Each structure stands twice: as C-alpha cells, then as structure tokens.
Amino acid sequence: MKLTEKMSYLKGYIDGIDLDATTKEGKILVNVVDVMHEMVAYIEDLQGQVDELTELCEILDEDLGSVEDDFYDEDDFDDDDLDEDDFDDDYDFDDDDFEDDDDLYEVICPTCGDSILLDSGMLEEGSMACPNCGEDLEFDLDDLVIEDIEDVLEAEDLNKEI
C-alpha cells in the first residue's frame, strides 16, 4: 500500500468514527491528520522529482558514455604509438621534459613556516620567493655537486627527500 493510500485510509477512518473536533483531543487529532496529509503530498511530490532527476541522470550517463567511447576510442589509439612526429613542429621534443622520477625536496620558510616542495631544477636556480609570504629564499649550492645537496639539506634540517 502506497503512502497516499495509507493516508486516505487514516483520514477516512477518522471521518467515520464521528470524532468530536470541539474537544482538545479532537482538535489535536484533526490537526495532526491534516499536517500528515500535507506531508504525504509533499513527499509524493519530492519522490516524483527524484524519479525525474534519476531518469535524467541515467540519460546523461548514457550520453557521456557514448561521447567517451567516441573520444577515447581505445581500439584506434595506443600510447606506445606516439613519436616525435605526433607533436607540433614548434615544440622542442625532449625526453628530459617527461621525467617523472625527479627528487623532490621540502623546504620550510623561516619567516612564515610554510612548507614548499622543490625539485632539483628549482634548487639550481639559487633563489625563489616564498609563495605564502613573499620572502626571498636563497639556496647557495655552488660548491656542492648534485649528489651532496641532499646530505647538506638534511644536515641543516631544512629539507627532506619525499
């Protein structure tokens, strides 16, 4: 039995027992039933809206799936098929641009205490502004070779390798 049917049955039952709506208890019971009737109507309306939105989401999901299938056609393209000719002629293709194994270092700004991640290229530049407070941070690595940078930074407790 649906919620609206249950509410109709309850309202009919109260109407059938000749409830005295002039007493305190009768007034309360009649008002409670009226509020419940409004709540049932509101819930039914919300359920209808949820059903419509669910149907719309299913349609959008199907449409997005077909767009993904068209755009990301896995049968026609494989990452291993890429070579230098697949990129713009203006772009200087360099394998160093695609290295994912760069070491990252964490530097703590002495002014604001903000943690900043740096790679070896940023350290080699020698300085940078703290993105949080703007303080100029300098890295003097002229006398060191790259292998010694990590040891010096950890010894000073400014950096640690992530």
PDB file of C-alpha atoms in Angstrom:
ATOM      1  CA  MET A   1       0.000   0.000   0.000  1.00  0.00           C
ATOM      2  CA  LYS A   2       1.377   3.390  -1.017  1.00  0.00           C
ATOM      3  CA  LEU A   3       1.796   6.238   1.426  1.00  0.00           C
ATOM      4  CA  THR A   4      -1.049   8.226  -0.116  1.00  0.00           C
ATOM      5  CA  GLU A   5      -3.361   5.227   0.160  1.00  0.00           C
ATOM      6  CA  LYS A   6      -2.477   4.764   3.823  1.00  0.00           C
ATOM      7  CA  MET A   7      -3.135   8.444   4.498  1.00  0.00           C
ATOM      8  CA  SER A   8      -6.503   8.284   2.737  1.00  0.00           C
ATOM      9  CA  TYR A   9      -7.450   5.236   4.783  1.00  0.00           C
ATOM     10  CA  LEU A  10      -6.498   7.006   8.051  1.00  0.00           C
ATOM     11  CA  LYS A  11      -8.418  10.157   7.110  1.00  0.00           C
ATOM     12  CA  GLY A  12     -11.476   8.108   6.156  1.00  0.00           C
ATOM     13  CA  TYR A  13     -11.285   6.159   9.409  1.00  0.00           C
ATOM     14  CA  ILE A  14     -11.195   9.369  11.476  1.00  0.00           C
ATOM     15  CA  ASP A  15     -14.111  10.790   9.475  1.00  0.00           C
ATOM     16  CA  GLY A  16     -16.032   7.536  10.015  1.00  0.00           C
ATOM     17  CA  ILE A  17     -15.780   7.475  13.800  1.00  0.00           C
ATOM     18  CA  ASP A  18     -17.550  10.813  14.202  1.00  0.00           C
ATOM     19  CA  LEU A  19     -14.659  12.361  16.106  1.00  0.00           C
ATOM     20  CA  ASP A  20     -15.737  15.360  18.186  1.00  0.00           C
ATOM     21  CA  ALA A  21     -13.495  18.136  16.797  1.00  0.00           C
ATOM     22  CA  THR A  22     -14.597  20.554  19.541  1.00  0.00           C
ATOM     23  CA  THR A  23     -12.676  18.822  22.331  1.00  0.00           C
ATOM     24  CA  LYS A  24      -8.961  19.403  22.948  1.00  0.00           C
ATOM     25  CA  GLU A  25      -8.062  15.862  21.915  1.00  0.00           C
ATOM     26  CA  GLY A  26     -10.260  16.007  18.842  1.00  0.00           C
ATOM     27  CA  LYS A  27      -8.736  19.312  17.685  1.00  0.00           C
ATOM     28  CA  ILE A  28      -5.236  17.931  18.128  1.00  0.00           C
ATOM     29  CA  LEU A  29      -6.033  14.707  16.274  1.00  0.00           C
ATOM     30  CA  VAL A  30      -7.687  16.547  13.359  1.00  0.00           C
ATOM     31  CA  ASN A  31      -4.730  18.951  13.072  1.00  0.00           C
ATOM     32  CA  VAL A  32      -2.191  16.103  13.223  1.00  0.00           C
ATOM     33  CA  VAL A  33      -4.027  14.286  10.423  1.00  0.00           C
ATOM     34  CA  ASP A  34      -4.117  17.483   8.325  1.00  0.00           C
ATOM     35  CA  VAL A  35      -0.376  18.009   8.809  1.00  0.00           C
ATOM     36  CA  MET A  36       0.284  14.372   7.925  1.00  0.00           C
ATOM     37  CA  HIS A  37      -1.847  14.748   4.792  1.00  0.00           C
ATOM     38  CA  GLU A  38       0.245  17.768   3.693  1.00  0.00           C
ATOM     39  CA  MET A  39       3.470  15.893   4.465  1.00  0.00           C
ATOM     40  CA  VAL A  40       2.381  12.922   2.379  1.00  0.00           C
ATOM     41  CA  ALA A  41       1.552  15.217  -0.555  1.00  0.00           C
ATOM     42  CA  TYR A  42       4.952  16.923  -0.217  1.00  0.00           C
ATOM     43  CA  ILE A  43       6.778  13.591  -0.016  1.00  0.00           C
ATOM     44  CA  GLU A  44       4.960  12.303  -3.095  1.00  0.00           C
ATOM     45  CA  ASP A  45       5.960  15.473  -4.976  1.00  0.00           C
ATOM     46  CA  LEU A  46       9.595  15.081  -3.902  1.00  0.00           C
ATOM     47  CA  GLN A  47       9.572  11.430  -4.927  1.00  0.00           C
ATOM     48  CA  GLY A  48       8.311  12.420  -8.373  1.00  0.00           C
ATOM     49  CA  GLN A  49      11.107  14.974  -8.720  1.00  0.00           C
ATOM     50  CA  VAL A  50      13.708  12.415  -7.589  1.00  0.00           C
ATOM     51  CA  ASP A  51      12.398   9.929 -10.143  1.00  0.00           C
ATOM     52  CA  GLU A  52      12.634  12.538 -12.923  1.00  0.00           C
ATOM     53  CA  LEU A  53      16.177  13.517 -11.887  1.00  0.00           C
ATOM     54  CA  THR A  54      17.233   9.878 -11.688  1.00  0.00           C
ATOM     55  CA  GLU A  55      15.944   9.282 -15.203  1.00  0.00           C
ATOM     56  CA  LEU A  56      17.718  12.399 -16.447  1.00  0.00           C
ATOM     57  CA  CYS A  57      20.984  11.312 -14.800  1.00  0.00           C
ATOM     58  CA  GLU A  58      20.728   7.909 -16.462  1.00  0.00           C
ATOM     59  CA  ILE A  59      20.207   9.560 -19.848  1.00  0.00           C
ATOM     60  CA  LEU A  60      23.167  11.895 -19.279  1.00  0.00           C
ATOM     61  CA  ASP A  61      25.326   8.977 -18.140  1.00  0.00           C
ATOM     62  CA  GLU A  62      24.496   7.051 -21.308  1.00  0.00           C
ATOM     63  CA  ASP A  63      25.212  10.110 -23.469  1.00  0.00           C
ATOM     64  CA  LEU A  64      28.505  10.749 -21.675  1.00  0.00           C
ATOM     65  CA  GLY A  65      29.432   7.110 -22.106  1.00  0.00           C
ATOM     66  CA  SER A  66      28.903   7.324 -25.855  1.00  0.00           C
ATOM     67  CA  VAL A  67      30.922  10.555 -26.041  1.00  0.00           C
ATOM     68  CA  GLU A  68      33.733   8.897 -24.070  1.00  0.00           C
ATOM     69  CA  ASP A  69      33.612   5.908 -26.380  1.00  0.00           C
ATOM     70  CA  ASP A  70      33.843   8.193 -29.420  1.00  0.00           C
ATOM     71  CA  PHE A  71      36.541  10.447 -27.985  1.00  0.00           C
ATOM     72  CA  TYR A  72      38.641   7.855 -26.181  1.00  0.00           C
ATOM     73  CA  ASP A  73      38.389   5.074 -28.698  1.00  0.00           C
ATOM     74  CA  GLU A  74      40.859   2.630 -27.169  1.00  0.00           C
ATOM     75  CA  ASP A  75      40.975   0.363 -30.198  1.00  0.00           C
ATOM     76  CA  ASP A  76      42.291   3.037 -32.553  1.00  0.00           C
ATOM     77  CA  PHE A  77      44.983   4.599 -30.364  1.00  0.00           C
ATOM     78  CA  ASP A  78      47.737   3.352 -28.098  1.00  0.00           C
ATOM     79  CA  ASP A  79      50.218   5.484 -26.137  1.00  0.00           C
ATOM     80  CA  ASP A  80      53.056   3.368 -27.481  1.00  0.00           C
ATOM     81  CA  ASP A  81      52.217   4.640 -30.975  1.00  0.00           C
ATOM     82  CA  LEU A  82      53.425   8.185 -30.122  1.00  0.00           C
ATOM     83  CA  ASP A  83      56.637   9.520 -31.564  1.00  0.00           C
ATOM     84  CA  GLU A  84      58.150  12.942 -32.214  1.00  0.00           C
ATOM     85  CA  ASP A  85      56.137  13.401 -35.425  1.00  0.00           C
ATOM     86  CA  ASP A  86      52.865  13.419 -33.459  1.00  0.00           C
ATOM     87  CA  PHE A  87      53.696  16.761 -31.803  1.00  0.00           C
ATOM     88  CA  ASP A  88      53.779  20.325 -33.113  1.00  0.00           C
ATOM     89  CA  ASP A  89      56.873  21.283 -35.065  1.00  0.00           C
ATOM     90  CA  ASP A  90      57.213  24.368 -32.837  1.00  0.00           C
ATOM     91  CA  TYR A  91      57.648  22.208 -29.744  1.00  0.00           C
ATOM     92  CA  ASP A  92      61.178  21.041 -28.961  1.00  0.00           C
ATOM     93  CA  PHE A  93      60.613  17.393 -28.059  1.00  0.00           C
ATOM     94  CA  ASP A  94      62.989  16.489 -25.259  1.00  0.00           C
ATOM     95  CA  ASP A  95      62.821  13.331 -23.167  1.00  0.00           C
ATOM     96  CA  ASP A  96      64.004  15.303 -20.114  1.00  0.00           C
ATOM     97  CA  ASP A  97      60.655  17.126 -20.097  1.00  0.00           C
ATOM     98  CA  PHE A  98      58.878  13.878 -19.337  1.00  0.00           C
ATOM     99  CA  GLU A  99      60.953  12.578 -16.428  1.00  0.00           C
ATOM    100  CA  ASP A 100      58.697  11.680 -13.523  1.00  0.00           C
ATOM    101  CA  ASP A 101      61.410  10.433 -11.214  1.00  0.00           C
ATOM    102  CA  ASP A 102      62.831  13.840 -10.171  1.00  0.00           C
ATOM    103  CA  ASP A 103      63.645  14.046  -6.493  1.00  0.00           C
ATOM    104  CA  LEU A 104      61.503  16.490  -4.568  1.00  0.00           C
ATOM    105  CA  TYR A 105      62.696  18.424  -1.545  1.00  0.00           C
ATOM    106  CA  GLU A 106      60.637  20.042   1.160  1.00  0.00           C
ATOM    107  CA  VAL A 107      61.804  23.468   2.335  1.00  0.00           C
ATOM    108  CA  ILE A 108      60.355  25.230   5.354  1.00  0.00           C
ATOM    109  CA  CYS A 109      60.243  29.021   5.017  1.00  0.00           C
ATOM    110  CA  PRO A 110      61.994  30.502   8.075  1.00  0.00           C
ATOM    111  CA  THR A 111      59.648  33.518   8.062  1.00  0.00           C
ATOM    112  CA  CYS A 112      56.164  32.012   7.780  1.00  0.00           C
ATOM    113  CA  GLY A 113      56.840  28.305   8.376  1.00  0.00           C
ATOM    114  CA  ASP A 114      55.120  27.319   5.116  1.00  0.00           C
ATOM    115  CA  SER A 115      56.230  24.029   3.566  1.00  0.00           C
ATOM    116  CA  ILE A 116      57.357  24.302  -0.081  1.00  0.00           C
ATOM    117  CA  LEU A 117      58.161  21.418  -2.454  1.00  0.00           C
ATOM    118  CA  LEU A 118      61.138  21.961  -4.763  1.00  0.00           C
ATOM    119  CA  ASP A 119      62.772  19.858  -7.426  1.00  0.00           C
ATOM    120  CA  SER A 120      66.474  19.871  -8.252  1.00  0.00           C
ATOM    121  CA  GLY A 121      65.946  22.402 -11.064  1.00  0.00           C
ATOM    122  CA  MET A 122      64.400  24.910  -8.683  1.00  0.00           C
ATOM    123  CA  LEU A 123      67.282  24.412  -6.251  1.00  0.00           C
ATOM    124  CA  GLU A 124      69.806  25.027  -9.034  1.00  0.00           C
ATOM    125  CA  GLU A 125      68.179  28.400  -9.800  1.00  0.00           C
ATOM    126  CA  GLY A 126      69.532  29.582  -6.454  1.00  0.00           C
ATOM    127  CA  SER A 127      66.560  31.527  -5.100  1.00  0.00           C
ATOM    128  CA  MET A 128      62.835  31.934  -5.150  1.00  0.00           C
ATOM    129  CA  ALA A 129      60.104  33.885  -3.420  1.00  0.00           C
ATOM    130  CA  CYS A 130      58.044  32.055  -0.815  1.00  0.00           C
ATOM    131  CA  PRO A 131      54.571  31.615  -2.332  1.00  0.00           C
ATOM    132  CA  ASN A 132      52.962  32.243   1.064  1.00  0.00           C
ATOM    133  CA  CYS A 133      54.731  35.335   2.448  1.00  0.00           C
ATOM    134  CA  GLY A 134      56.903  36.528  -0.465  1.00  0.00           C
ATOM    135  CA  GLU A 135      60.172  36.219   1.498  1.00  0.00           C
ATOM    136  CA  ASP A 136      63.200  35.720  -0.778  1.00  0.00           C
ATOM    137  CA  LEU A 137      64.639  32.250  -0.162  1.00  0.00           C
ATOM    138  CA  GLU A 138      68.221  31.675  -1.350  1.00  0.00           C
ATOM    139  CA  PHE A 139      69.920  28.371  -1.992  1.00  0.00           C
ATOM    140  CA  ASP A 140      73.733  28.542  -2.214  1.00  0.00           C
ATOM    141  CA  LEU A 141      74.730  25.286  -3.841  1.00  0.00           C
ATOM    142  CA  ASP A 142      77.723  26.489  -5.913  1.00  0.00           C
ATOM    143  CA  ASP A 143      80.360  24.487  -4.052  1.00  0.00           C
ATOM    144  CA  LEU A 144      78.347  21.278  -3.992  1.00  0.00           C
ATOM    145  CA  VAL A 145      77.772  18.560  -6.508  1.00  0.00           C
ATOM    146  CA  ILE A 146      74.220  17.354  -7.004  1.00  0.00           C
ATOM    147  CA  GLU A 147      74.821  14.147  -5.008  1.00  0.00           C
ATOM    148  CA  ASP A 148      75.888  16.189  -1.943  1.00  0.00           C
ATOM    149  CA  ILE A 149      72.875  18.536  -1.991  1.00  0.00           C
ATOM    150  CA  GLU A 150      70.587  16.061  -0.270  1.00  0.00           C
ATOM    151  CA  ASP A 151      73.089  15.366   2.520  1.00  0.00           C
ATOM    152  CA  VAL A 152      73.665  19.079   3.214  1.00  0.00           C
ATOM    153  CA  LEU A 153      69.981  19.927   3.192  1.00  0.00           C
ATOM    154  CA  GLU A 154      69.125  17.094   5.572  1.00  0.00           C
ATOM    155  CA  ALA A 155      72.027  18.041   7.857  1.00  0.00           C
ATOM    156  CA  GLU A 156      70.699  21.589   8.128  1.00  0.00           C
ATOM    157  CA  ASP A 157      67.231  20.091   8.867  1.00  0.00           C
ATOM    158  CA  LEU A 158      65.708  22.413   6.255  1.00  0.00           C
ATOM    159  CA  ASN A 159      64.799  19.769   3.743  1.00  0.00           C
ATOM    160  CA  LYS A 160      63.978  16.142   3.495  1.00  0.00           C
ATOM    161  CA  GLU A 161      63.538  13.992   0.429  1.00  0.00           C
ATOM    162  CA  ILE A 162      59.957  12.933  -0.233  1.00  0.00           C
TER     163      ILE A 162
END
